[in-house]
XYZ file of C-alpha atoms in Angstrom:
382
model
C 58.402 55.870 100.913
C 58.609 52.148 100.280
C 62.175 51.748 101.640
C 62.795 49.824 104.870
C 64.639 51.541 107.696
C 67.965 49.733 108.392
C 67.970 47.587 111.523
C 70.941 49.430 113.003
C 68.911 52.682 113.099
C 66.080 50.972 114.973
C 68.458 49.256 117.406
C 70.378 52.458 118.108
C 67.194 54.498 118.636
C 65.683 51.836 120.926
C 68.879 51.581 122.971
C 69.172 55.357 123.392
C 65.512 55.565 124.409
C 65.966 52.897 127.086
C 68.828 54.733 128.826
C 68.488 57.392 131.543
C 68.082 60.949 130.295
C 71.412 61.975 131.841
C 73.383 59.150 130.196
C 76.114 60.741 128.003
C 76.326 57.729 125.670
C 72.587 57.856 124.960
C 72.769 61.601 124.253
C 75.691 61.042 121.868
C 73.754 58.351 119.966
C 70.672 60.568 119.764
C 72.769 63.419 118.372
C 74.211 61.149 115.675
C 70.732 59.905 114.744
C 69.514 63.506 114.497
C 72.413 64.382 112.153
C 71.608 61.420 109.899
C 68.035 62.526 109.208
C 66.670 65.202 106.922
C 67.755 66.278 103.438
C 70.892 64.772 101.923
C 74.148 66.505 102.877
C 76.236 67.025 99.748
C 79.785 68.274 99.396
C 81.381 69.288 96.098
C 85.096 69.551 95.461
C 87.923 69.027 93.022
C 91.191 67.319 93.894
C 92.586 70.757 94.754
C 89.807 72.799 96.362
C 86.210 73.001 97.537
C 83.524 74.047 95.052
C 80.839 76.471 96.219
C 77.540 75.603 94.562
C 73.891 75.072 95.526
C 71.917 71.947 94.658
C 68.127 72.104 95.088
C 66.791 69.983 97.952
C 70.200 69.370 99.546
C 72.140 70.761 102.508
C 75.492 71.868 101.119
C 78.604 70.987 103.126
C 81.939 72.604 102.391
C 84.266 69.737 101.489
C 87.870 69.436 100.386
C 89.578 66.332 99.070
C 90.036 63.655 100.414
C 86.815 64.464 102.285
C 87.762 62.911 105.631
C 85.333 63.842 108.403
C 83.488 66.223 106.100
C 80.020 65.526 107.516
C 78.614 64.870 104.041
C 76.499 61.955 102.855
C 77.522 62.411 99.229
C 80.738 63.877 97.831
C 80.702 65.011 94.212
C 84.228 64.975 92.824
C 84.597 67.267 89.821
C 87.465 66.077 87.653
C 87.745 65.968 83.868
C 88.937 62.646 82.494
C 89.946 59.427 84.220
C 90.746 59.202 87.928
C 93.968 57.722 89.244
C 94.069 54.501 91.237
C 94.809 56.416 94.452
C 91.707 58.572 94.033
C 89.507 55.596 93.182
C 90.817 53.788 96.273
C 89.715 56.676 98.487
C 86.289 56.756 96.827
C 85.797 53.028 97.265
C 86.410 53.068 101.013
C 83.802 55.733 101.758
C 81.913 55.692 104.015
C 80.322 58.545 102.059
C 79.015 58.018 98.565
C 81.536 59.405 96.091
C 80.387 60.367 92.610
C 82.766 61.327 89.818
C 81.430 64.186 87.683
C 83.479 65.329 84.708
C 81.357 68.336 83.694
C 80.822 71.004 86.355
C 77.701 72.241 84.547
C 75.890 68.998 85.438
C 76.217 69.554 89.189
C 72.984 71.484 89.663
C 70.971 68.595 88.164
C 72.385 65.959 90.520
C 69.952 63.964 92.677
C 70.542 61.013 94.964
C 68.076 58.139 95.211
C 66.466 57.641 98.621
C 67.493 53.975 98.664
C 71.117 54.943 97.987
C 71.017 57.656 100.653
C 69.747 55.175 103.251
C 72.605 52.785 102.455
C 75.115 55.602 102.839
C 73.659 56.740 106.142
C 73.639 53.168 107.406
C 77.399 53.004 106.778
C 77.883 56.390 108.420
C 75.869 55.357 111.485
C 77.854 52.138 111.903
C 81.088 54.119 111.682
C 79.864 56.673 114.242
C 78.769 53.916 116.636
C 82.105 52.179 116.310
C 83.859 55.459 117.136
C 81.558 56.123 120.111
C 82.102 52.594 121.435
C 85.713 53.511 122.182
C 84.426 56.184 124.566
C 81.386 54.263 125.809
C 82.052 50.476 125.917
C 78.398 49.845 126.838
C 77.463 50.675 123.223
C 78.954 47.451 121.872
C 76.327 44.806 122.767
C 73.247 44.673 120.569
C 73.921 47.777 118.468
C 77.110 47.536 116.472
C 76.989 45.794 113.122
C 80.291 45.118 111.372
C 80.492 46.957 108.089
C 80.775 44.714 105.057
C 83.360 45.784 102.469
C 82.037 46.844 99.114
C 82.651 44.089 96.563
C 84.164 45.493 93.376
C 86.294 43.965 90.662
C 89.690 45.685 90.801
C 91.366 47.084 87.721
C 94.880 45.696 87.275
C 97.785 46.527 84.994
C 100.570 44.015 84.305
C 103.978 45.401 83.336
C 107.416 43.922 82.688
C 110.208 43.623 80.110
C 109.331 40.041 79.144
C 106.196 40.275 76.978
C 105.650 36.515 77.033
C 105.671 36.420 80.842
C 103.349 39.452 80.934
C 100.882 37.767 78.557
C 100.950 34.556 80.603
C 100.195 36.421 83.841
C 97.426 38.432 82.211
C 95.790 35.144 81.184
C 96.031 33.922 84.789
C 94.501 37.104 86.230
C 91.833 37.721 83.585
C 89.035 35.614 85.172
C 89.360 37.466 88.494
C 90.132 41.123 87.664
C 89.565 43.780 85.036
C 92.787 44.142 83.043
C 93.708 47.635 81.890
C 96.707 49.513 80.540
C 95.548 52.952 81.727
C 96.946 54.932 84.656
C 93.669 54.664 86.582
C 94.178 51.092 87.791
C 93.908 49.848 91.366
C 96.925 47.528 91.373
C 100.058 47.208 89.237
C 101.665 43.768 88.914
C 105.310 43.774 87.832
C 106.831 40.701 86.160
C 110.618 40.454 85.990
C 112.698 39.350 83.051
C 114.787 36.140 82.950
C 117.498 37.715 85.148
C 115.095 39.222 87.682
C 114.599 42.909 88.435
C 117.643 45.098 87.818
C 118.482 48.660 88.815
C 117.577 49.812 85.302
C 113.983 48.722 86.073
C 113.827 50.945 89.144
C 112.493 54.135 87.443
C 109.537 52.278 85.891
C 108.721 50.494 89.145
C 109.000 53.686 91.178
C 106.769 55.526 88.708
C 104.127 52.784 88.922
C 104.294 52.858 92.707
C 103.880 56.644 92.934
C 101.059 56.743 90.381
C 98.954 53.879 91.746
C 100.124 53.215 95.299
C 99.773 49.418 95.094
C 102.495 47.330 93.509
C 102.799 43.519 93.440
C 106.147 42.088 92.347
C 106.773 38.532 91.176
C 110.532 38.611 91.964
C 112.739 40.243 94.616
C 113.581 43.908 94.027
C 116.990 45.579 94.267
C 117.726 47.012 97.698
C 115.992 50.343 98.295
C 113.596 50.113 95.348
C 109.886 50.463 96.196
C 109.983 49.380 99.870
C 106.169 49.396 99.889
C 105.859 46.780 97.146
C 104.133 43.499 98.048
C 105.585 40.098 97.047
C 103.231 37.991 94.940
C 103.528 34.991 97.253
C 102.268 31.518 96.407
C 98.850 32.733 95.159
C 99.196 35.888 93.095
C 95.445 36.161 92.443
C 94.673 36.177 96.160
C 97.476 38.680 96.797
C 96.162 41.076 94.150
C 92.543 40.847 95.335
C 93.541 41.312 98.981
C 95.780 44.291 98.207
C 93.035 45.927 96.120
C 90.721 45.821 99.147
C 93.231 47.586 101.384
C 93.532 51.392 101.638
C 96.558 52.913 99.964
C 99.283 53.937 102.406
C 99.777 57.614 101.709
C 103.089 59.376 102.245
C 102.619 62.016 104.941
C 104.199 65.447 104.587
C 107.383 66.212 106.481
C 106.973 67.910 109.858
C 108.784 71.301 109.988
C 111.970 71.094 112.046
C 110.940 73.722 114.589
C 107.529 72.141 115.144
C 109.109 68.688 115.572
C 111.380 69.991 118.350
C 108.454 71.758 120.037
C 106.367 68.593 120.116
C 109.200 66.485 121.505
C 110.072 69.118 124.116
C 106.408 69.309 125.174
C 106.260 65.522 125.437
C 109.434 65.418 127.595
C 108.188 68.268 129.812
C 104.839 66.508 130.309
C 106.603 63.284 131.298
C 108.805 65.176 133.768
C 105.824 66.893 135.420
C 104.031 63.573 135.761
C 107.160 61.984 137.250
C 107.524 64.803 139.799
C 103.937 64.237 140.983
C 104.730 60.597 141.661
C 107.912 61.654 143.449
C 106.060 64.188 145.602
C 103.804 61.393 146.915
C 106.698 58.882 147.014
C 104.597 56.576 144.839
C 107.238 54.210 143.460
C 104.711 51.523 142.572
C 102.705 54.104 140.587
C 105.829 55.001 138.588
C 106.411 51.336 137.750
C 102.833 50.923 136.532
C 102.880 54.156 134.526
C 106.115 53.574 132.561
C 106.354 49.788 132.754
C 110.168 49.632 132.665
C 112.654 47.917 134.977
C 113.311 50.555 137.628
C 115.813 49.899 140.457
C 114.693 47.607 143.279
C 113.174 48.937 146.485
C 115.607 51.169 148.441
C 117.073 49.296 151.422
C 119.306 50.481 154.265
C 122.781 48.974 154.124
C 123.399 46.115 156.556
C 126.519 47.923 157.849
C 124.401 50.856 159.082
C 122.073 48.523 160.976
C 124.989 46.602 162.567
C 126.624 49.847 163.754
C 123.336 51.053 165.211
C 122.824 47.790 167.097
C 126.417 47.888 168.369
C 125.989 51.467 169.666
C 122.807 50.527 171.525
C 124.501 47.449 173.043
C 127.562 49.390 174.240
C 125.429 52.138 175.739
C 123.282 49.591 177.563
C 126.398 48.008 179.143
C 128.342 51.167 180.000
C 125.953 54.139 180.359
C 122.367 52.996 180.738
C 121.246 56.546 181.608
C 122.377 57.714 178.132
C 120.291 55.108 176.324
C 117.379 57.486 175.358
C 119.832 59.946 173.774
C 121.638 57.164 171.910
C 118.336 55.718 170.667
C 117.367 59.157 169.329
C 120.718 59.528 167.551
C 120.464 56.012 166.088
C 116.904 56.708 164.889
C 118.014 59.931 163.185
C 120.971 58.139 161.575
C 118.781 55.298 160.228
C 116.159 57.813 159.053
C 118.799 59.833 157.163
C 120.200 56.664 155.620
C 116.709 55.637 154.500
C 115.993 59.100 153.076
C 119.305 59.053 151.209
C 118.476 55.670 149.673
C 115.003 56.833 148.600
C 116.434 60.022 147.058
C 119.014 57.960 145.192
C 116.228 55.656 143.908
C 114.213 58.574 142.512
C 117.311 60.123 140.898
C 118.183 56.817 139.218
C 114.588 56.323 138.055
C 114.511 59.802 136.522
C 117.760 59.131 134.650
C 116.324 55.894 133.285
C 113.406 57.824 131.772
C 115.901 60.083 129.994
C 117.831 57.245 128.355
C 117.832 56.614 124.627
C 114.432 55.006 124.050
C 115.995 52.482 121.666
C 118.302 51.057 124.352
C 117.344 47.916 126.224
C 119.870 48.476 129.014
C 120.966 51.513 130.988
C 123.831 53.572 129.604
C 125.046 57.101 128.896
C 122.690 57.684 125.982
C 121.441 61.007 124.648
C 117.826 60.705 125.763
C 114.647 60.455 123.667
C 114.510 64.130 122.716
C 118.029 64.242 121.281
C 117.561 60.817 119.721
C 114.398 61.916 117.902
C 116.102 65.071 116.690
C 118.956 62.993 115.315
C 116.467 60.722 113.535
C 114.861 63.765 111.943
C 118.241 65.109 110.807
C 119.180 61.719 109.342
C 115.868 61.555 107.430
C 116.517 64.964 105.853
C 119.943 64.026 104.489
């Protein structure tokens, strides 16, 4: 076909072939290689739903935005008009090939070049190998190739109340970025007026942040305004270019209250069951390794108990030597009970320490992680 096979495919295939047939890592690599051969896998969707359509010569994959883990080589995004900066950020970071199509009627005529498909599958293979290497460390040497970021000139909008300062900054950024005033930019740079940013500027800044997801500010912001904004720093050009290469931090949906409590209760119950297993085997060192917190020191019998036991044995030896076996048995039982009491006390103290407020550095009568997390959730909903 005139297109060279990427080196990572050859390395991965050769490595899998050299491993024993029963090796799970080799089988996993072979399965990935099998999935990345054959006709192109294409998914079609809008920003709201999957689109069911057939494209000749392709294997259709049902895909919904943002197409994470969709199993597609190419994702056709049907959307009339310009895309927002958040959407373009997702498309840029792949690893699939994203194509913006404004007219749904043109979908059936879409074709992907073989050279482009090979590049996409090379990125997908590298990503799959990197994921597998976390399960199989032996995959790392000789196979993995670090993925190079796609170089693209970011689109930047400069806003601010001082038009002269805005024009000056646009002149500074122009050689390095594509300046635009549309909503579909990758980064927004906000320039303050002579008195800095004021609370009256907050709505505009918040709107820019929510629309684009990347905001660089040239002056400090009022408290509570756009906590995700990035200061310009000493080199604003470098800051803008670096931020444009980073994925947008999305705001995750709130977890329903009932589900939150269920998860925390399950977590606490799991910890308790694991702790009881350690306690059943009296494995104090295992508990220390598992939770890595400062548990009480090793349980020791009080010196007073040992002195009394020695005194009883001495008196019996001097006065009633024939009773010595019985006294020794009683002393042994007393020391054994004292030791058992100390060990029980150690385990009870250790269990209480696991139930302390997880934000506390020292022991105290805190509410415990479950109640603390619930309180955090209630505070966040106010």
